[in-house]
Each structure stands twice: as C-alpha cells, then as structure tokens.
PDB file of C-alpha atoms in Angstrom:
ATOM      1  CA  UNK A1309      34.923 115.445 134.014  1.00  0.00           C
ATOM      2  CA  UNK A1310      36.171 114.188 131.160  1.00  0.00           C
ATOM      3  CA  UNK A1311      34.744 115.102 127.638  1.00  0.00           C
ATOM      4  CA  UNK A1312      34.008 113.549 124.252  1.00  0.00           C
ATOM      5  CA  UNK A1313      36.946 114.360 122.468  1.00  0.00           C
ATOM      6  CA  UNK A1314      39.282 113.908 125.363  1.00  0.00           C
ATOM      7  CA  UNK A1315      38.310 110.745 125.650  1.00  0.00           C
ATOM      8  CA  UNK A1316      39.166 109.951 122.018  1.00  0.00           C
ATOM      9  CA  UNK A1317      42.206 111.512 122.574  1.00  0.00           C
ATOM     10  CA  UNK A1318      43.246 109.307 125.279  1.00  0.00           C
ATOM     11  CA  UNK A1319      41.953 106.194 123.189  1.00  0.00           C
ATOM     12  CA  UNK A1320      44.152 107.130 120.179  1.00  0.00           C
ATOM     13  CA  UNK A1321      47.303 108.551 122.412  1.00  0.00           C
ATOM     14  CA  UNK A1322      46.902 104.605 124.060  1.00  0.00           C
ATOM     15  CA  UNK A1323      46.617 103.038 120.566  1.00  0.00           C
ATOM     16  CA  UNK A1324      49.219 105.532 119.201  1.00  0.00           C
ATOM     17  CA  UNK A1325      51.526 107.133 121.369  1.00  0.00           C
ATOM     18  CA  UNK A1326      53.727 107.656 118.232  1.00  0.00           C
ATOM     19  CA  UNK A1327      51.262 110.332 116.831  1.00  0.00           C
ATOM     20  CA  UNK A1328      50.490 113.880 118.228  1.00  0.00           C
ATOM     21  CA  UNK A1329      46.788 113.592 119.039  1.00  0.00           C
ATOM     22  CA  UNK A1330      46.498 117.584 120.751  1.00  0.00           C
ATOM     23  CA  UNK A1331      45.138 118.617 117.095  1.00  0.00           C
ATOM     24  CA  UNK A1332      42.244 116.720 118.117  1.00  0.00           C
ATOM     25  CA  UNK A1333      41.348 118.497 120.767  1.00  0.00           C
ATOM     26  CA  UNK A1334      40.702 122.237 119.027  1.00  0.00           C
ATOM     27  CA  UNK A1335      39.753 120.408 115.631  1.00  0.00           C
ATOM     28  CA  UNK A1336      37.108 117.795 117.500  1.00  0.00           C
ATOM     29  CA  UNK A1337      35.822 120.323 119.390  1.00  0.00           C
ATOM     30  CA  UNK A1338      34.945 123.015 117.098  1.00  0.00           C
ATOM     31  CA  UNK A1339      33.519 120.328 115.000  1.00  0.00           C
ATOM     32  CA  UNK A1340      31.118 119.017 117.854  1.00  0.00           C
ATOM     33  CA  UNK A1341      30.413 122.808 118.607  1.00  0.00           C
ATOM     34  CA  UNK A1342      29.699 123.840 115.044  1.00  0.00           C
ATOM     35  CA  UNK A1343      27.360 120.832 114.342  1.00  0.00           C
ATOM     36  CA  UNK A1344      25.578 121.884 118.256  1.00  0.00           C
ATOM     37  CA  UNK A1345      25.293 125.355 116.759  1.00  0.00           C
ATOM     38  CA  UNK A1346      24.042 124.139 113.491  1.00  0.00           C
ATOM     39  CA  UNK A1347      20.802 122.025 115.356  1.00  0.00           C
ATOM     40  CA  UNK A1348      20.079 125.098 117.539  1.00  0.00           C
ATOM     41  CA  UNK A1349      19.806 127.937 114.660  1.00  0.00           C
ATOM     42  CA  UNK A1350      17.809 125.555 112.615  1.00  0.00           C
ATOM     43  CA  UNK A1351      15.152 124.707 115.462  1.00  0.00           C
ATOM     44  CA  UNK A1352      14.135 128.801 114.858  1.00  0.00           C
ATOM     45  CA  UNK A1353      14.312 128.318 111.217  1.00  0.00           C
ATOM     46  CA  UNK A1354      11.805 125.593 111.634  1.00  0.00           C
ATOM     47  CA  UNK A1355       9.875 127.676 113.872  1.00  0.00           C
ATOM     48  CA  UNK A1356       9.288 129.977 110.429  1.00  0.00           C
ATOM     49  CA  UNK A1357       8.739 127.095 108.108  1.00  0.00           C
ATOM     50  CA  UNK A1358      11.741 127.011 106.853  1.00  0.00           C
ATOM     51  CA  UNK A1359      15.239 125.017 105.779  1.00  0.00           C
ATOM     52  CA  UNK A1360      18.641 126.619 106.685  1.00  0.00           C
ATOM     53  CA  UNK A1361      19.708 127.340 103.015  1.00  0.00           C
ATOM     54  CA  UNK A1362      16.064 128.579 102.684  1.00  0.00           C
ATOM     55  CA  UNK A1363      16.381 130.925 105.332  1.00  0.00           C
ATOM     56  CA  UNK A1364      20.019 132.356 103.793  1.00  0.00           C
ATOM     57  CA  UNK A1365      18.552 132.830 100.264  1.00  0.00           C
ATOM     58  CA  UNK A1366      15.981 135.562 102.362  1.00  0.00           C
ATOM     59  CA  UNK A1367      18.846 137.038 104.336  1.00  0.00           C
ATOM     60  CA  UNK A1368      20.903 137.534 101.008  1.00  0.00           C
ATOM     61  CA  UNK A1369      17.929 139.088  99.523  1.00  0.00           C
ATOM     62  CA  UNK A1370      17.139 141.389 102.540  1.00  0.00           C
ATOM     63  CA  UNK A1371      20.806 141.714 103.043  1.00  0.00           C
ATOM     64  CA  UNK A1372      20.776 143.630  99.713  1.00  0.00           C
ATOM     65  CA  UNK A1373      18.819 145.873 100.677  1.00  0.00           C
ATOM     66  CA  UNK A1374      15.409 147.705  98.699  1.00  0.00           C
ATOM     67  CA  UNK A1375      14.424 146.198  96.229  1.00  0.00           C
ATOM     68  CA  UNK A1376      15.387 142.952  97.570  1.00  0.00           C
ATOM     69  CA  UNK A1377      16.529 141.408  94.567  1.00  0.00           C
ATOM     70  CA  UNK A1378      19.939 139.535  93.369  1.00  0.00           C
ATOM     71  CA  UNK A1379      20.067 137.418  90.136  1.00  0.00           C
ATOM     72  CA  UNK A1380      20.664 134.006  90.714  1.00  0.00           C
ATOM     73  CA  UNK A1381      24.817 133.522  90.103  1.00  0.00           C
ATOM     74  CA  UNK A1382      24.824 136.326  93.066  1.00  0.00           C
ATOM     75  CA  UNK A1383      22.494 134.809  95.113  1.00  0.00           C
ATOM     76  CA  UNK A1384      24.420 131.401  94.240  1.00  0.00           C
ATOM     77  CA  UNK A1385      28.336 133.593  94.878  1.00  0.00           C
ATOM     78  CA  UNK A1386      26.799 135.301  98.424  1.00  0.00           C
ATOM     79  CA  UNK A1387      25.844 132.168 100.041  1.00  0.00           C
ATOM     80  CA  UNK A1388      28.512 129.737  98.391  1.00  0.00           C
ATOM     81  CA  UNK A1389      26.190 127.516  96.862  1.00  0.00           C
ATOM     82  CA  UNK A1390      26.056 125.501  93.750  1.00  0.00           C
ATOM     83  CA  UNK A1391      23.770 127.959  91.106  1.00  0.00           C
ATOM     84  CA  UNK A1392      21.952 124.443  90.779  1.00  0.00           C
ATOM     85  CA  UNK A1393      21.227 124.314  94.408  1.00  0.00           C
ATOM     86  CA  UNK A1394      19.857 127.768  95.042  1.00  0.00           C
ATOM     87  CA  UNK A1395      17.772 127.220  91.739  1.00  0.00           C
ATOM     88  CA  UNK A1396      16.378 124.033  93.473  1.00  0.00           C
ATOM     89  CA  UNK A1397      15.962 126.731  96.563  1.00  0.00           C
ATOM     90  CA  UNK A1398      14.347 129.537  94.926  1.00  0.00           C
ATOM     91  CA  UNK A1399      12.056 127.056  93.712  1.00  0.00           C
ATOM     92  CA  UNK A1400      10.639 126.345  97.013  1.00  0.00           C
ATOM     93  CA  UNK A1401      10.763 130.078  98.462  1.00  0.00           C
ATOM     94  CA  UNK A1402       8.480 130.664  95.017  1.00  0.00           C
ATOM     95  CA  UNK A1403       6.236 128.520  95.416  1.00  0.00           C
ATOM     96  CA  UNK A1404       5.744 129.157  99.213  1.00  0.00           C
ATOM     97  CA  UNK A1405       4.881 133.116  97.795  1.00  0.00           C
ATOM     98  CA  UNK A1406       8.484 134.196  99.184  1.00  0.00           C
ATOM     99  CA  UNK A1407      10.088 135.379  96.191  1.00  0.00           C
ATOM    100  CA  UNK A1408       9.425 135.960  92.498  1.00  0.00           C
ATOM    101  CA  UNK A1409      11.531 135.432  89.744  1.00  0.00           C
ATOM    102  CA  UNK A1410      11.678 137.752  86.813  1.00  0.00           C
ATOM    103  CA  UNK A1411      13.243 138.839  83.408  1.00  0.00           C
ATOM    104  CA  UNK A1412      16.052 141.546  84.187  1.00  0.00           C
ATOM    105  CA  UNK A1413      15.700 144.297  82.571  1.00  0.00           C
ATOM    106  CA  UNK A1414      19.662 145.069  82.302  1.00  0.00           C
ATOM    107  CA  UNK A1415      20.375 141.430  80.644  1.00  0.00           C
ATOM    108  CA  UNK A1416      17.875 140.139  78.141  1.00  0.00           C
ATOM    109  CA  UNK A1417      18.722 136.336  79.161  1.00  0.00           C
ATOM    110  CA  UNK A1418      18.819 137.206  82.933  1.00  0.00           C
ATOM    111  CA  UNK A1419      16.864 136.413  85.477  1.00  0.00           C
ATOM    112  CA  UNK A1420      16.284 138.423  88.910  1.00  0.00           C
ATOM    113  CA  UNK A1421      15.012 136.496  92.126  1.00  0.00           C
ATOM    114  CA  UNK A1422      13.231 139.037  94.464  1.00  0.00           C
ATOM    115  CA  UNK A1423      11.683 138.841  97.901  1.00  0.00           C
ATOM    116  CA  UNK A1424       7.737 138.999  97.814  1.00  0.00           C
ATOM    117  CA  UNK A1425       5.953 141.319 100.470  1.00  0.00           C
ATOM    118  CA  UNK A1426       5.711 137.784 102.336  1.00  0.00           C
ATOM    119  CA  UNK A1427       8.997 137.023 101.883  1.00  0.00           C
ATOM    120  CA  UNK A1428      10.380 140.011 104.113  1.00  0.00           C
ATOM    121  CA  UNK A1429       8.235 140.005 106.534  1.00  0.00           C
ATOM    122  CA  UNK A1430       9.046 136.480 107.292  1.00  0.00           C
ATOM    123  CA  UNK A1431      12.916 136.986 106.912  1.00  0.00           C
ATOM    124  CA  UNK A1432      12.067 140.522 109.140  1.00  0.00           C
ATOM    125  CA  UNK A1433      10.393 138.148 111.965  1.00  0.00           C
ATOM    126  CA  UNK A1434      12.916 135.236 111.661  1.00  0.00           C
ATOM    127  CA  UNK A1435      16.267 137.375 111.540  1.00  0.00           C
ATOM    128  CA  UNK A1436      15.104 139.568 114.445  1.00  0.00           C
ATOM    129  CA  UNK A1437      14.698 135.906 116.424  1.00  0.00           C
ATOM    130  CA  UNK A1438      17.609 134.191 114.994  1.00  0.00           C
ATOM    131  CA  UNK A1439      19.571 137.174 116.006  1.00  0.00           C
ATOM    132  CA  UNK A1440      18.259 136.635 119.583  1.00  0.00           C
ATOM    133  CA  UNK A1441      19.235 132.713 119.611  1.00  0.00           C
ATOM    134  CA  UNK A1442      22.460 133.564 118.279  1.00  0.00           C
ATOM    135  CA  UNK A1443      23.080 136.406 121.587  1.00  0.00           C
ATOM    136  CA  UNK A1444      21.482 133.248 123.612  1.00  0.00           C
ATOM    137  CA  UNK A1445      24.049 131.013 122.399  1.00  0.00           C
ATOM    138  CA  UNK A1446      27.282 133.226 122.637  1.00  0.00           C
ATOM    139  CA  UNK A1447      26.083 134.531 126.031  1.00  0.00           C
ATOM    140  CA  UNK A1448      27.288 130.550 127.558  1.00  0.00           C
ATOM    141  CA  UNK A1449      30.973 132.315 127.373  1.00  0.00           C
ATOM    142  CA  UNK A1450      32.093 135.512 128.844  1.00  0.00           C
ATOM    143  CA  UNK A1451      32.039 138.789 126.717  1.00  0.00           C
ATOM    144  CA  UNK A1452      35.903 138.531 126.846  1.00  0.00           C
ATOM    145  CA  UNK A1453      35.974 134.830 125.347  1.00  0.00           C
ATOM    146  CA  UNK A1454      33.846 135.811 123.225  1.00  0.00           C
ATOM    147  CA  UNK A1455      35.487 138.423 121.861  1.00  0.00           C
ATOM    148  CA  UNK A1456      38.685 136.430 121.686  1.00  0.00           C
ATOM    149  CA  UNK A1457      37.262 133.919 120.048  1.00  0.00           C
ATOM    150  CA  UNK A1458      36.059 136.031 116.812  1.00  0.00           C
ATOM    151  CA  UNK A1459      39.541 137.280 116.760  1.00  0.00           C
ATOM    152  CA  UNK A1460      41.184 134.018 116.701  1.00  0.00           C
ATOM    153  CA  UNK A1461      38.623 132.550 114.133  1.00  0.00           C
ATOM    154  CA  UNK A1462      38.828 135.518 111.983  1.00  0.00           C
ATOM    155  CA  UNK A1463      42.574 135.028 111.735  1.00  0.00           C
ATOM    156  CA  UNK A1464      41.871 131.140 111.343  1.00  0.00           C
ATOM    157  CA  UNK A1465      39.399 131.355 108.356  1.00  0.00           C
ATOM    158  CA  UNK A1466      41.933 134.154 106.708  1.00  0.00           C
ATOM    159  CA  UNK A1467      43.757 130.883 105.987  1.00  0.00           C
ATOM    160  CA  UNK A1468      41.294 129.259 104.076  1.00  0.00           C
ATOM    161  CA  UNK A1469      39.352 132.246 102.379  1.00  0.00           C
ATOM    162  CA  UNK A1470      40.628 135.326 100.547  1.00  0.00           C
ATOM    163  CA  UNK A1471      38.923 138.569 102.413  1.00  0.00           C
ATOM    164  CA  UNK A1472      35.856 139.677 100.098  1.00  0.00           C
ATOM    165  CA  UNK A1473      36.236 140.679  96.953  1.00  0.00           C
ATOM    166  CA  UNK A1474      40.016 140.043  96.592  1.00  0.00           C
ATOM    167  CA  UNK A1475      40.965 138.315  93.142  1.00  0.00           C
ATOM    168  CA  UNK A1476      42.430 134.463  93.352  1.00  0.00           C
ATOM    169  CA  UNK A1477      46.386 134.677  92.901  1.00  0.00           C
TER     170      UNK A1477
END
C-alpha cells in the first residue's frame, strides 16, 4: 500500500528525476502527522469549550504553579505567541470567568493574568483528559519507537531552538 506522500514522491521523481525527492518523505510525513495530531488534541479541547491557544494560556498558568498567575509578556514568551494575540486570548478566558486580570503589585504599570477558581478546575479536568488522548495517540507505535522518536526529535528541534533559557549568540 502505497501512501500519500509516496505517491507525491513518485509524481515529482517522474516529473523530476534530476532532484532528490527522499526529503519528502520524513518532511511530508511529519507534516501530515503533526496536522493529524493537531485535529485530534483539539476535538478534547472542544470537548471543554475551548480553542487550542485557549487551552495553553490555562496550562501556562497552572503550569506555574499556586497562585496561578504570569503577567502577560510571560504568558506571551511561554507559549510563543504574539503579546497581541494572548491579549486577544486572555480576553476570552476573562470573559468566560477563567482568569482575571489585575494591577501587579511589583510593577506599577503591570498587569498580572491569573486563573479564576473556574479556570483550574477546567484546565485540572481538561489536562488530566488531554493527557489521556495524548497516551491514546502515542500508544499506535511501540514503546521503543516511541521512545526513539523523542530522541530523534529532541535532537531535530535543537537545530532550530536554543535549549531554555540560553541567551541568542
């Protein structure tokens, strides 16, 4: 049986046999994996009422342990979004009762975002199940793949992002 990417790598190795298509095949796979992935974790996100960058602006706040509370440009640095984007996000977790914003009391101008009482037991619920689909979805490869796998994508992303909390050079 033949799959989606190898068959566009037979298409473009016909149309091309100049060109080294094998890239293709890790490159186009991961791809159609990630975006697979992607559709499955969200369908439990749903299940909570919520969006996926919703549902990491909770984790990053429970993630941070008691009291639950980041100010926005960390909230914005731990889940690599614009600070205009997770303002647009905390909007929507506020008015759904999730979190609160308020002054911080160590910067005059500052603001802190904080989960509500709402707000973790919802993340509480949803994490416990999205850690469940996650163990659902790795379980389709065997606990050595698996394992294999993290090691070769841990090396893999090394190459694109500096470990945390290492300086640019």
């Amino acid at each position: 049986m033949i799959d989606h990417v190898a068959r566009i790598q037979q298409e473009w190795a016909r149309e091309r046999p100049d060109l080294d298509v094998s890239p293709a095949g890790v490159i186009g796979r991961l791809h159609r994996v990630a975006g697979h992935l992607t559709e499955r974790l969200c369908l439990v996100y749903r299940r909570f009422g919520l969006a996926e960058g919703e549902f990491d602006v909770l984790a990053t706040l429970r993630r941070a342990g008691a009291p639950y509370e980041r100010a926005p440009g960390e909230l914005a640095a731990h889940t690599m979004v614009t600070t205009g984007a997770m303002s647009k996000r905390v909007d929507r977790l506020e008015q759904a009762g999730l979190v609160t914003r308020r002054p911080s009391e160590s910067d005059g101008r500052g603001r802190v975002v904080a989960l509500t009482t709402a707000g973790l037991e919802l993340i509480d619920a949803a994490f416990t199940e999205h850690m469940a689909n996650e163990r659902r979805l790795l379980d389709a490869l065997a606990p050595d793949d698996a394992e294999r796998l993290e090691e070769i994508l841990t090396r893999w992303l090394a190459v694109f992002e500096l470990p945390v909390g290492e300086p640019p050079a």
